[in-house]
Coordinates of N, CA, C and O in Angstrom, one line a residue:
M1 N 158.1 138.5 73.2 CA 158.4 137.2 72.7 C 157.8 136.9 73.6 O 157.4 135.5 72.9
E2 N 156.6 136.3 74.4 CA 155.3 135.6 74.7 C 154.8 135.5 73.3 O 154.2 134.3 73.5
S3 N 154.1 136.6 73.1 CA 152.8 136.2 72.0 C 153.8 135.5 70.9 O 152.6 134.7 70.7
A4 N 155.1 135.6 70.5 CA 155.7 134.6 69.1 C 155.5 133.1 69.5 O 155.1 132.2 69.0
Y5 N 156.2 133.2 70.8 CA 156.3 131.5 71.1 C 154.4 131.0 71.1 O 154.5 129.9 71.2
S6 N 153.3 132.1 72.0 CA 152.2 131.4 72.4 C 152.2 131.1 71.3 O 151.2 129.9 70.6
T7 N 152.1 131.9 70.1 CA 151.0 132.3 68.8 C 151.9 131.1 68.0 O 151.1 129.9 67.1
T8 N 153.2 130.7 68.1 CA 153.6 129.6 67.1 C 153.3 128.3 67.7 O 153.1 127.3 67.2
A9 N 153.3 128.0 68.7 CA 152.5 126.8 69.5 C 151.3 126.7 69.1 O 151.4 125.4 69.0
K10 N 150.7 127.2 69.6 CA 149.2 127.3 69.1 C 149.1 126.8 67.3 O 148.3 125.5 67.1
L11 N 150.2 127.0 66.4 CA 150.1 126.8 65.5 C 150.9 125.4 65.2 O 149.9 124.6 64.3
F12 N 151.7 125.0 65.8 CA 152.0 123.4 66.8 C 150.9 122.3 66.3 O 150.8 121.4 65.9
D13 N 150.0 123.2 67.4 CA 149.0 122.1 67.5 C 148.5 121.5 65.8 O 147.2 120.7 66.3
K14 N 148.2 122.6 65.6 CA 147.6 122.8 64.4 C 148.5 121.3 63.0 O 147.8 121.1 62.2
V15 N 149.6 121.5 63.0 CA 149.9 120.4 62.3 C 149.7 118.9 62.5 O 149.6 118.0 63.3
D16 N 149.4 118.3 61.2 CA 149.0 116.9 61.4 C 150.6 116.2 61.9 O 151.0 116.5 60.9
S17 N 150.3 115.2 62.4 CA 152.0 114.3 62.6 C 152.0 113.3 61.5 O 153.7 113.5 61.5
N18 N 150.7 113.6 60.7 CA 151.4 112.1 59.9 C 152.4 113.5 58.7 O 152.8 112.6 57.6
S19 N 152.6 114.5 58.8 CA 152.6 115.6 57.5 C 154.2 116.4 57.5 O 154.6 117.3 56.9
L20 N 155.0 115.7 58.6 CA 156.2 116.1 58.7 C 157.7 115.9 57.1 O 158.1 117.0 57.3
A21 N 156.7 114.8 56.9 CA 157.6 115.2 54.7 C 157.0 115.9 53.8 O 157.8 116.2 53.2
W22 N 156.0 116.5 54.2 CA 155.5 117.2 53.6 C 156.5 119.2 52.8 O 156.8 119.3 54.0
K23 N 156.1 119.3 52.0 CA 156.6 120.1 51.7 C 155.8 121.2 50.3 O 155.3 120.1 49.2
P24 N 155.8 121.9 49.8 CA 154.7 122.9 48.8 C 155.6 122.3 47.7 O 157.0 121.3 47.5
E25 N 154.8 121.6 46.5 CA 155.0 121.3 45.5 C 155.8 121.9 44.8 O 156.9 121.4 43.8
S26 N 155.3 123.1 44.2 CA 155.9 123.9 43.8 C 157.0 124.2 44.0 O 157.6 124.8 45.2
G27 N 158.1 125.4 43.0 CA 159.4 125.7 43.2 C 160.6 124.9 44.0 O 160.0 123.4 44.1
S28 N 161.2 125.3 44.6 CA 162.4 124.3 44.8 C 162.7 125.0 46.4 O 162.8 125.8 46.2
N29 N 163.8 124.2 46.5 CA 164.7 124.6 48.1 C 164.1 124.8 49.2 O 163.9 125.5 50.3
W30 N 162.7 124.2 49.2 CA 161.9 124.1 50.3 C 162.4 123.3 51.3 O 162.2 122.4 51.2
M31 N 161.8 123.6 53.1 CA 161.8 122.8 53.5 C 160.7 121.7 53.3 O 159.7 122.4 53.1
T32 N 160.6 120.8 54.0 CA 159.8 120.0 54.8 C 159.6 120.4 55.6 O 159.6 121.2 56.9
V33 N 157.8 120.2 56.4 CA 157.0 120.7 57.9 C 158.0 120.0 58.8 O 158.5 121.0 60.0
G34 N 158.9 119.2 58.6 CA 159.9 118.8 59.9 C 160.9 119.3 59.7 O 161.4 119.9 61.1
Q35 N 161.3 119.6 59.0 CA 162.9 120.6 58.9 C 162.2 121.9 59.7 O 163.6 122.8 60.1
L36 N 161.0 122.8 58.8 CA 160.4 124.3 59.3 C 160.8 123.8 60.8 O 161.3 124.8 61.4
L37 N 160.0 122.7 61.0 CA 159.7 123.1 62.2 C 161.1 122.9 63.4 O 161.0 123.8 64.2
K38 N 162.0 121.6 63.0 CA 163.3 121.9 63.8 C 164.1 123.4 63.6 O 164.6 123.6 64.5
H39 N 163.8 123.9 62.5 CA 164.6 125.3 62.4 C 163.5 125.9 63.4 O 164.5 126.9 64.0
I40 N 162.3 126.4 63.8 CA 161.4 127.2 64.9 C 161.9 126.9 65.9 O 162.5 128.1 66.8
V41 N 162.0 125.8 66.3 CA 162.7 125.6 67.7 C 163.7 125.6 68.1 O 164.4 125.7 69.3
T42 N 164.7 126.3 67.4 CA 166.1 126.7 67.2 C 166.8 128.0 66.8 O 167.2 128.9 66.5
A43 N 165.5 129.3 66.5 CA 164.6 130.2 65.7 C 165.3 131.1 66.6 O 165.9 132.3 66.2
C44 N 165.4 131.3 68.0 CA 165.5 132.3 69.2 C 165.9 131.6 69.9 O 167.1 132.9 70.3
G45 N 166.4 131.0 70.7 CA 167.3 131.1 72.2 C 168.9 131.0 71.8 O 169.1 131.9 72.4
P46 N 168.7 129.7 71.0 CA 170.7 129.8 70.3 C 171.5 131.1 69.9 O 172.5 131.1 70.4
G47 N 170.4 131.9 69.2 CA 170.2 133.1 69.0 C 171.2 134.0 69.5 O 172.1 134.9 69.8
C48 N 170.3 134.3 70.9 CA 169.9 135.0 72.2 C 171.1 134.8 72.6 O 172.0 135.6 73.2
R49 N 171.6 133.5 73.0 CA 172.1 133.5 73.4 C 174.1 133.3 73.2 O 175.0 133.6 73.7
A50 N 174.1 133.6 71.6 CA 175.4 133.6 70.9 C 175.2 135.0 70.8 O 176.6 135.8 71.0
F51 N 174.4 136.0 70.7 CA 175.0 137.3 70.5 C 175.3 137.7 72.1 O 176.0 138.5 72.3
L52 N 174.6 137.3 73.0 CA 175.2 137.5 74.6 C 176.8 137.2 75.4 O 177.3 137.7 75.8
T53 N 177.2 135.5 74.9 CA 178.7 135.3 75.0 C 179.2 135.7 74.4 O 180.7 135.2 74.3
E54 N 178.6 136.4 72.5 CA 180.0 136.0 71.9 C 180.2 134.7 70.9 O 181.6 134.7 70.6
E55 N 179.5 133.3 71.2 CA 180.0 132.7 71.2 C 178.9 131.5 70.4 O 177.9 131.3 70.8
W56 N 179.9 131.6 69.1 CA 178.7 131.7 67.4 C 179.0 129.4 67.4 O 178.4 129.6 66.4
G57 N 179.9 128.9 68.1 CA 180.5 127.0 68.1 C 181.1 127.2 67.0 O 180.9 126.4 66.2
L58 N 182.1 127.9 66.2 CA 182.9 127.9 65.5 C 184.0 127.2 66.0 O 184.8 128.1 67.0
P59 N 184.9 126.7 64.7 CA 186.0 126.0 65.1 C 187.3 127.5 65.9 O 186.9 128.3 65.5
P60 N 187.9 127.3 67.0 CA 189.0 128.4 66.9 C 190.0 128.9 66.1 O 190.4 128.2 64.9
G61 N 190.0 130.0 65.9 CA 190.4 130.6 64.3 C 189.5 130.5 63.6 O 190.6 131.4 62.3
T62 N 189.0 129.7 63.4 CA 187.4 130.2 62.2 C 186.7 131.6 62.4 O 186.1 131.2 63.1
T63 N 186.2 132.4 61.1 CA 185.6 133.0 61.3 C 184.1 132.6 60.2 O 185.0 131.6 59.3
W64 N 183.2 133.3 60.0 CA 182.2 133.1 58.8 C 183.0 132.9 57.4 O 182.3 132.5 56.7
K65 N 183.5 134.1 57.6 CA 184.3 134.0 56.2 C 185.0 133.2 55.5 O 185.4 132.8 54.4
D66 N 185.5 132.6 56.1 CA 186.3 130.7 56.4 C 185.3 130.7 55.7 O 185.9 128.6 55.4
L67 N 184.0 129.9 55.6 CA 183.5 129.3 55.5 C 182.2 129.1 54.2 O 182.4 130.2 53.8
P68 N 182.4 127.9 53.6 CA 181.9 128.1 52.3 C 180.4 127.8 52.8 O 179.7 128.0 53.2
A69 N 179.7 129.0 51.4 CA 178.4 129.3 51.2 C 177.3 128.0 51.6 O 176.3 128.6 52.5
E70 N 177.2 126.8 51.4 CA 176.4 125.8 51.7 C 177.0 125.3 53.1 O 175.6 125.1 53.4
E71 N 177.7 125.3 53.6 CA 178.1 125.5 54.9 C 176.7 126.5 55.6 O 176.2 126.2 57.2
I72 N 177.4 128.5 55.6 CA 176.6 128.7 56.2 C 174.8 128.5 55.9 O 174.2 128.7 57.5
L73 N 174.3 128.2 54.5 CA 172.8 128.2 54.3 C 173.5 127.7 53.5 O 173.0 127.5 52.0
P74 N 172.6 126.0 53.8 CA 172.9 125.2 53.3 C 171.3 124.8 52.3 O 170.3 125.3 53.5
P75 N 171.0 124.0 51.6 CA 169.9 123.7 50.7 C 169.0 122.8 51.6 O 169.9 122.7 52.1
A76 N 168.2 123.3 51.5 CA 166.8 122.4 51.9 C 166.9 121.1 52.2 O 167.1 120.8 53.8
E77 N 167.2 120.6 51.3 CA 167.4 118.9 51.6 C 168.6 118.6 52.1 O 168.8 117.7 53.0
K78 N 169.5 119.6 53.1 CA 170.4 118.9 53.7 C 170.4 119.3 54.9 O 170.9 119.2 56.1
L79 N 168.9 119.9 55.6 CA 168.5 120.5 57.0 C 168.3 119.3 57.4 O 167.3 118.7 57.2
P80 N 168.1 119.1 59.1 CA 168.1 118.4 59.9 C 166.4 118.4 60.0 O 165.6 119.3 60.0
S81 N 165.5 117.8 60.1 CA 164.0 117.5 60.2 C 164.3 116.9 62.2 O 164.8 116.2 62.4
I82 N 162.9 117.1 62.3 CA 162.5 117.2 63.6 C 162.4 115.3 64.2 O 161.4 115.3 62.4
E83 N 162.3 114.7 64.5 CA 161.1 113.0 64.4 C 159.8 113.0 64.9 O 159.5 111.9 64.2
S84 N 159.9 114.0 65.6 CA 158.2 113.7 65.7 C 157.4 115.5 66.5 O 158.4 116.1 66.8
L85 N 156.2 115.2 66.2 CA 155.3 116.8 66.8 C 155.8 116.7 68.2 O 155.6 117.7 68.1
Q86 N 155.3 115.7 69.0 CA 155.7 116.0 70.1 C 157.5 116.5 71.0 O 157.0 117.5 71.6
R87 N 158.2 116.1 70.4 CA 159.4 116.5 70.2 C 159.5 117.8 69.9 O 160.2 118.9 70.2
A88 N 158.8 118.9 68.8 CA 159.1 119.6 68.0 C 158.3 121.1 69.5 O 159.1 122.2 69.8
K89 N 157.5 119.9 69.8 CA 156.3 120.7 70.5 C 157.0 121.3 72.3 O 157.1 122.0 72.6
D90 N 157.7 120.0 72.8 CA 158.5 120.2 73.7 C 159.8 121.3 73.6 O 160.2 122.2 74.2
E91 N 160.5 120.9 72.6 CA 161.3 122.0 71.7 C 161.3 123.1 72.0 O 162.5 124.2 72.2
L92 N 160.0 123.7 71.5 CA 159.9 125.0 71.3 C 159.9 125.2 72.9 O 159.7 126.8 73.0
A93 N 158.8 125.0 73.6 CA 159.2 125.0 75.7 C 160.5 125.1 75.4 O 160.7 126.5 76.5
E94 N 161.6 124.5 76.0 CA 162.4 124.9 75.5 C 163.5 125.8 75.1 O 164.3 126.7 75.7
D95 N 163.2 125.9 74.1 CA 163.5 127.5 73.7 C 163.4 128.8 73.4 O 163.9 129.6 74.5
K96 N 161.8 128.3 74.0 CA 161.4 129.6 74.8 C 162.2 129.9 75.8 O 162.7 130.9 77.1
A97 N 162.6 128.7 77.5 CA 163.0 129.4 78.6 C 164.9 129.6 78.3 O 164.9 130.0 79.2
V98 N 165.3 129.1 77.0 CA 166.6 129.3 76.7 C 166.6 130.5 76.8 O 166.7 131.8 77.3
A99 N 165.9 131.2 75.9 CA 166.1 132.5 75.5 C 165.3 133.9 76.8 O 165.8 135.0 76.7
L100 N 164.3 133.1 77.0 CA 164.1 134.3 78.5 C 165.4 133.7 79.9 O 165.3 135.1 80.3
Q101 N 165.6 132.7 79.7 CA 166.9 133.4 80.6 C 167.6 133.6 80.7 O 168.5 135.0 81.0
I102 N 168.2 133.9 78.8 CA 169.5 134.6 78.6 C 169.0 135.8 78.5 O 170.2 137.4 78.3
I103 N 167.9 136.7 78.1 CA 167.2 137.9 78.2 C 167.2 138.6 79.8 O 167.6 139.4 80.0
E104 N 166.9 137.7 81.0 CA 167.4 137.7 82.4 C 168.5 137.5 82.3 O 169.2 138.8 83.0
Q105 N 169.2 136.9 81.7 CA 170.8 136.8 82.2 C 171.6 138.5 81.9 O 172.4 138.6 82.5
A106 N 171.2 138.9 80.5 CA 172.0 139.9 79.6 C 171.6 141.6 81.1 O 172.9 141.9 81.0
G107 N 170.3 141.1 81.7 CA 170.1 142.7 82.1 C 169.7 143.6 81.1 O 170.2 144.0 80.2
E108 N 168.9 144.3 81.6 CA 168.3 145.6 81.5 C 169.5 146.5 80.5 O 169.4 147.1 79.5
D109 N 170.8 147.2 81.4 CA 171.7 147.8 81.2 C 172.6 147.1 79.7 O 172.2 148.2 78.8
N110 N 173.2 145.5 79.7 CA 173.5 145.3 79.0 C 172.5 145.2 77.6 O 173.0 145.6 76.6
L111 N 171.5 144.9 77.5 CA 170.5 144.5 76.3 C 170.0 146.6 76.2 O 170.9 146.1 74.6
I112 N 170.4 147.3 76.5 CA 170.2 148.7 75.8 C 171.6 149.1 75.3 O 172.2 149.6 74.6
N113 N 172.9 149.0 75.9 CA 173.8 149.5 75.8 C 175.3 148.5 75.8 O 176.1 149.0 74.8
K114 N 175.1 147.5 75.6 CA 176.0 146.4 75.0 C 176.0 146.2 73.7 O 175.1 145.9 73.1
Q115 N 177.2 146.8 72.7 CA 177.0 146.8 71.3 C 177.8 144.8 70.6 O 178.5 144.7 70.4
V116 N 176.8 144.8 70.1 CA 177.5 143.6 69.2 C 177.2 143.2 68.3 O 176.6 144.0 67.5
C117 N 177.9 142.9 67.6 CA 177.8 142.5 66.0 C 177.7 140.9 65.4 O 177.6 139.5 66.5
A118 N 176.7 140.3 64.5 CA 176.6 139.5 63.9 C 178.0 138.4 63.5 O 178.3 139.7 62.3
P119 N 178.2 137.1 63.5 CA 179.9 137.3 63.0 C 179.8 137.7 61.6 O 180.1 137.2 60.9
W120 N 178.3 137.1 60.5 CA 177.4 137.5 59.5 C 178.2 138.6 58.7 O 178.4 139.8 57.1
A121 N 178.1 139.8 59.6 CA 178.4 141.1 59.3 C 179.0 142.0 60.9 O 178.5 143.1 61.5
P122 N 180.3 141.7 60.9 CA 181.5 142.2 61.7 C 181.6 143.3 62.1 O 181.2 144.1 63.0
E123 N 180.7 144.3 60.5 CA 181.1 145.5 60.7 C 180.2 146.8 61.3 O 180.3 147.9 61.2
K124 N 179.0 146.1 61.1 CA 177.9 146.2 62.1 C 177.0 146.0 63.4 O 176.8 144.9 63.4
T125 N 177.4 147.2 64.4 CA 177.0 146.7 65.8 C 175.7 147.7 65.9 O 175.4 148.4 64.9
S126 N 175.0 146.7 66.4 CA 174.2 147.6 67.1 C 173.4 146.7 68.9 O 174.5 145.7 69.0
P127 N 172.6 147.6 69.5 CA 172.1 147.1 70.5 C 172.2 144.9 71.0 O 171.1 145.2 70.2
L128 N 172.6 144.7 71.9 CA 171.9 143.5 72.8 C 170.5 143.5 72.0 O 170.2 142.5 71.6
G129 N 169.8 144.2 73.0 CA 168.6 144.3 72.9 C 168.1 144.6 71.4 O 167.1 143.6 71.3
L130 N 168.5 144.4 70.4 CA 167.9 144.9 69.7 C 168.2 143.7 68.4 O 167.9 143.2 67.3
Q131 N 169.4 143.0 68.6 CA 169.5 141.9 68.3 C 169.0 140.7 68.4 O 168.3 139.5 67.8
M132 N 168.6 140.6 70.2 CA 167.7 139.8 70.5 C 166.2 139.9 70.1 O 165.8 139.0 69.3
L133 N 165.9 140.7 69.8 CA 164.3 141.1 69.2 C 164.3 140.9 67.3 O 163.4 140.1 66.9
K134 N 165.8 140.8 67.0 CA 165.8 140.2 65.2 C 165.5 139.0 65.6 O 165.2 138.3 64.9
M135 N 166.3 138.4 66.7 CA 166.0 136.5 66.7 C 164.8 136.2 67.4 O 164.3 135.1 66.5
I136 N 163.7 136.8 68.1 CA 162.6 136.9 67.9 C 161.6 136.9 66.5 O 160.7 136.2 66.5
E137 N 162.1 138.3 65.9 CA 161.3 138.6 64.3 C 161.5 137.1 63.5 O 161.0 136.6 62.7
H138 N 163.0 136.3 63.9 CA 163.4 135.0 63.1 C 162.5 134.1 63.5 O 161.9 133.5 62.3
L139 N 162.2 134.3 64.9 CA 161.0 132.9 64.8 C 160.0 133.0 64.4 O 159.1 132.8 63.8
E140 N 159.3 134.7 63.9 CA 158.2 135.2 63.6 C 158.3 134.8 62.3 O 157.0 134.3 61.9
R141 N 159.1 135.4 61.5 CA 159.4 135.0 60.5 C 159.2 133.7 59.7 O 158.3 133.0 58.8
H142 N 159.7 132.8 60.2 CA 159.2 131.0 60.5 C 157.9 130.6 61.0 O 157.7 129.0 60.1
K143 N 157.5 131.1 61.9 CA 156.3 131.1 62.0 C 155.2 131.4 60.8 O 154.6 131.0 60.8
D144 N 155.4 132.5 60.5 CA 154.6 132.9 59.6 C 154.3 132.2 58.3 O 153.4 131.5 57.4
Q145 N 156.0 131.4 57.7 CA 155.8 130.3 57.1 C 155.1 128.8 57.6 O 154.6 128.7 56.8
L146 N 155.3 128.7 58.6 CA 154.4 127.2 59.0 C 152.4 127.0 58.6 O 151.8 126.5 58.2
F147 N 152.4 129.1 58.9 CA 151.4 129.6 58.7 C 151.1 129.1 57.3 O 149.3 128.5 57.1
Y148 N 151.9 129.4 56.3 CA 151.2 129.4 54.9 C 151.8 128.5 54.7 O 150.6 127.6 53.8
Y149 N 152.4 126.8 54.8 CA 152.4 125.5 54.8 C 150.7 124.9 55.5 O 150.7 124.3 54.3
L150 N 150.5 125.5 56.6 CA 149.1 124.9 56.8 C 148.2 124.9 55.6 O 147.1 124.9 55.7
K151 N 147.9 126.5 55.6 CA 147.1 127.2 54.1 C 147.9 126.1 52.8 O 146.1 126.0 52.7
L152 N 148.4 126.0 52.5 CA 148.8 125.3 51.3 C 147.9 123.8 51.6 O 147.7 123.5 51.0
Q153 N 148.5 123.6 52.8 CA 147.9 122.3 53.1 C 146.2 121.9 53.5 O 145.7 120.6 53.8
G154 N 145.8 123.0 52.8 CA 144.0 122.8 53.6 C 144.0 123.0 54.6 O 142.3 122.9 54.8
K155 N 144.8 123.5 55.7 CA 144.4 123.0 57.0 C 143.4 124.5 57.1 O 143.2 125.2 57.0
P156 N 142.3 124.4 58.6 CA 141.2 125.9 58.5 C 142.2 127.1 59.8 O 142.3 126.7 60.6
V157 N 143.0 127.8 59.3 CA 143.9 128.8 59.7 C 143.5 130.1 59.4 O 142.7 130.1 57.9
N158 N 143.3 130.9 60.4 CA 143.0 132.5 60.1 C 144.0 133.3 60.5 O 145.0 132.8 61.0
T159 N 143.5 134.6 59.9 CA 144.4 135.8 60.0 C 144.9 135.7 62.1 O 145.7 135.8 62.6
I160 N 144.2 135.0 62.7 CA 143.8 135.1 64.1 C 144.8 134.1 64.3 O 146.0 134.5 65.1
D161 N 144.8 133.1 63.5 CA 146.1 131.8 64.1 C 147.2 132.6 63.5 O 148.6 132.0 64.2
L162 N 147.5 133.5 63.0 CA 148.9 134.2 62.5 C 149.1 135.4 63.2 O 150.7 135.0 63.7
W163 N 148.4 136.1 63.7 CA 148.9 137.1 64.2 C 148.4 136.7 66.3 O 149.1 137.6 66.8
G164 N 148.2 136.0 66.2 CA 147.2 135.5 67.9 C 146.3 135.7 67.9 O 145.8 136.8 67.9
G165 N 146.0 135.9 69.6 CA 144.7 135.8 70.2 C 144.5 134.9 70.2 O 144.9 134.1 70.5
M166 N 142.8 135.1 70.8 CA 141.7 134.2 71.4 C 142.3 133.1 71.8 O 142.4 132.1 71.1

Protein backbone atom coordinates (compact mmCIF):
# COMPACT_ATOMS: atom_id res chain seq x y z
CA MET A 1 0.00 0.00 0.00
CA GLU A 2 2.81 2.40 0.88
CA SER A 3 4.41 1.81 -2.51
CA ALA A 4 1.11 2.27 -4.39
CA TYR A 5 0.38 5.60 -2.74
CA SER A 6 3.96 6.85 -2.93
CA THR A 7 4.25 6.07 -6.63
CA THR A 8 0.84 7.60 -7.32
CA ALA A 9 1.77 10.79 -5.45
CA LYS A 10 4.93 11.10 -7.54
CA LEU A 11 2.88 10.74 -10.73
CA PHE A 12 0.51 13.45 -9.46
CA ASP A 13 3.59 15.70 -9.28
CA LYS A 14 4.06 15.21 -13.04
CA VAL A 15 0.52 16.33 -13.92
CA ASP A 16 0.22 19.81 -15.40
CA SER A 17 -2.47 21.69 -13.47
CA ASN A 18 -3.73 23.08 -16.80
CA SER A 19 -4.38 19.58 -18.19
CA LEU A 20 -7.36 18.57 -16.03
CA ALA A 21 -9.71 18.69 -19.04
CA TRP A 22 -7.37 16.61 -21.27
CA LYS A 23 -8.35 13.11 -22.38
CA PRO A 24 -7.12 10.82 -25.17
CA GLU A 25 -8.31 11.87 -28.61
CA SER A 26 -9.09 8.44 -30.06
CA GLY A 27 -11.65 6.00 -28.79
CA SER A 28 -14.58 6.75 -26.54
CA ASN A 29 -15.64 6.85 -22.91
CA TRP A 30 -12.30 8.23 -21.68
CA MET A 31 -12.14 10.09 -18.39
CA THR A 32 -10.47 13.48 -18.40
CA VAL A 33 -7.32 13.85 -16.30
CA GLY A 34 -9.43 15.62 -13.67
CA GLN A 35 -11.97 12.79 -13.60
CA LEU A 36 -9.19 10.22 -13.40
CA LEU A 37 -7.55 12.04 -10.50
CA LYS A 38 -10.91 12.24 -8.70
CA HIS A 39 -11.39 8.51 -9.22
CA ILE A 40 -7.87 7.69 -8.03
CA VAL A 41 -8.30 9.62 -4.78
CA THR A 42 -11.29 7.42 -3.89
CA ALA A 43 -10.04 4.15 -5.37
CA CYS A 44 -8.90 2.50 -2.15
CA GLY A 45 -9.96 4.01 1.18
CA PRO A 46 -13.76 4.04 0.72
CA GLY A 47 -13.72 0.48 -0.62
CA CYS A 48 -11.63 -0.75 2.32
CA ARG A 49 -14.07 0.97 4.70
CA ALA A 50 -17.09 -0.54 2.94
CA PHE A 51 -15.66 -4.05 3.05
CA LEU A 52 -14.99 -3.70 6.79
CA THR A 53 -18.32 -2.10 7.71
CA GLU A 54 -20.41 -3.70 4.95
CA GLU A 55 -21.99 -0.27 4.44
CA TRP A 56 -21.99 0.56 0.74
CA GLY A 57 -24.04 3.74 0.79
CA LEU A 58 -27.11 2.22 -0.82
CA PRO A 59 -30.58 3.28 0.30
CA PRO A 60 -32.11 0.87 2.84
CA GLY A 61 -33.59 -2.20 1.19
CA THR A 62 -31.72 -1.57 -2.08
CA THR A 63 -29.24 -4.01 -3.56
CA TRP A 64 -26.81 -3.55 -6.43
CA LYS A 65 -29.13 -5.66 -8.56
CA ASP A 66 -31.80 -2.95 -8.10
CA LEU A 67 -29.62 -0.26 -9.66
CA PRO A 68 -29.53 0.47 -13.39
CA ALA A 69 -26.22 -0.40 -15.06
CA GLU A 70 -25.48 3.28 -15.82
CA GLU A 71 -25.73 4.08 -12.12
CA ILE A 72 -23.29 1.31 -11.18
CA LEU A 73 -20.79 2.13 -13.91
CA PRO A 74 -21.66 5.54 -15.36
CA PRO A 75 -20.17 6.72 -18.66
CA ALA A 76 -17.11 8.93 -18.34
CA GLU A 77 -18.97 12.16 -19.12
CA LYS A 78 -21.08 11.66 -15.98
CA LEU A 79 -18.13 11.18 -13.62
CA PRO A 80 -17.08 13.98 -11.26
CA SER A 81 -13.80 15.82 -11.75
CA ILE A 82 -11.33 17.18 -9.22
CA GLU A 83 -11.30 20.99 -8.90
CA SER A 84 -7.52 21.39 -8.74
CA LEU A 85 -4.30 19.46 -8.75
CA GLN A 86 -3.59 20.56 -5.17
CA ARG A 87 -6.99 19.25 -4.09
CA ALA A 88 -6.16 15.92 -5.75
CA LYS A 89 -2.87 15.71 -3.84
CA ASP A 90 -4.64 16.52 -0.56
CA GLU A 91 -7.38 13.97 -1.20
CA LEU A 92 -4.85 11.28 -2.13
CA ALA A 93 -3.15 11.80 1.25
CA GLU A 94 -6.57 11.64 2.95
CA ASP A 95 -7.46 8.43 1.10
CA LYS A 96 -4.19 6.83 2.22
CA ALA A 97 -4.86 7.82 5.83
CA VAL A 98 -8.36 6.31 5.64
CA ALA A 99 -7.10 3.06 4.11
CA LEU A 100 -4.35 2.67 6.71
CA GLN A 101 -6.77 3.47 9.55
CA ILE A 102 -9.30 0.92 8.29
CA ILE A 103 -6.67 -1.81 7.98
CA GLU A 104 -5.48 -1.06 11.52
CA GLN A 105 -9.07 -1.02 12.77
CA ALA A 106 -9.83 -4.35 11.09
CA GLY A 107 -7.00 -6.12 12.87
CA GLU A 108 -4.96 -9.07 11.72
CA ASP A 109 -7.49 -11.71 12.76
CA ASN A 110 -10.31 -10.12 10.73
CA LEU A 111 -8.03 -9.51 7.75
CA ILE A 112 -7.24 -13.21 7.65
CA ASN A 113 -10.45 -14.84 8.86
CA LYS A 114 -13.43 -12.55 8.26
CA GLN A 115 -15.19 -13.60 5.07
CA VAL A 116 -16.80 -10.79 3.08
CA CYS A 117 -18.24 -10.31 -0.37
CA ALA A 118 -18.53 -7.44 -2.76
CA PRO A 119 -22.14 -6.36 -3.30
CA TRP A 120 -21.68 -6.84 -7.05
CA ALA A 121 -20.68 -10.49 -6.43
CA PRO A 122 -22.65 -11.56 -3.33
CA GLU A 123 -22.15 -15.25 -4.04
CA LYS A 124 -18.35 -15.03 -3.82
CA THR A 125 -16.81 -14.56 -0.39
CA SER A 126 -13.14 -14.15 0.40
CA PRO A 127 -11.03 -12.96 3.33
CA LEU A 128 -11.33 -9.28 4.23
CA GLY A 129 -7.58 -8.82 3.69
CA LEU A 130 -7.85 -10.13 0.13
CA GLN A 131 -10.70 -7.74 -0.64
CA MET A 132 -8.65 -4.85 0.74
CA LEU A 133 -5.72 -5.97 -1.40
CA LYS A 134 -8.06 -5.75 -4.39
CA MET A 135 -8.81 -2.14 -3.43
CA ILE A 136 -5.06 -1.43 -3.46
CA GLU A 137 -4.90 -3.11 -6.88
CA HIS A 138 -7.77 -0.84 -7.98
CA LEU A 139 -5.65 2.16 -7.00
CA GLU A 140 -2.69 0.65 -8.88
CA ARG A 141 -4.69 0.09 -12.09
CA HIS A 142 -5.78 3.70 -12.21
CA LYS A 143 -2.29 4.89 -11.31
CA ASP A 144 -1.16 2.91 -14.36
CA GLN A 145 -3.83 4.69 -16.41
CA LEU A 146 -2.48 8.06 -15.25
CA PHE A 147 1.02 6.97 -16.27
CA TYR A 148 -0.20 6.30 -19.81
CA TYR A 149 -2.11 9.57 -19.90
CA LEU A 150 1.15 11.33 -19.05
CA LYS A 151 2.98 9.37 -21.76
CA LEU A 152 0.33 10.31 -24.31
CA GLN A 153 0.78 13.95 -23.32
CA GLY A 154 4.51 13.66 -24.04
CA LYS A 155 5.56 13.97 -20.38
CA PRO A 156 8.96 12.48 -19.52
CA VAL A 157 7.85 9.35 -17.65
CA ASN A 158 9.50 5.95 -17.62
CA THR A 159 9.32 2.54 -15.95
CA ILE A 160 10.66 3.85 -12.64
CA ASP A 161 7.77 6.33 -12.55
CA LEU A 162 5.33 3.47 -13.09
CA TRP A 163 6.79 1.06 -10.55
CA GLY A 164 8.30 3.43 -8.03
CA GLY A 165 11.81 3.76 -6.84
CA MET A 166 14.27 6.60 -6.62
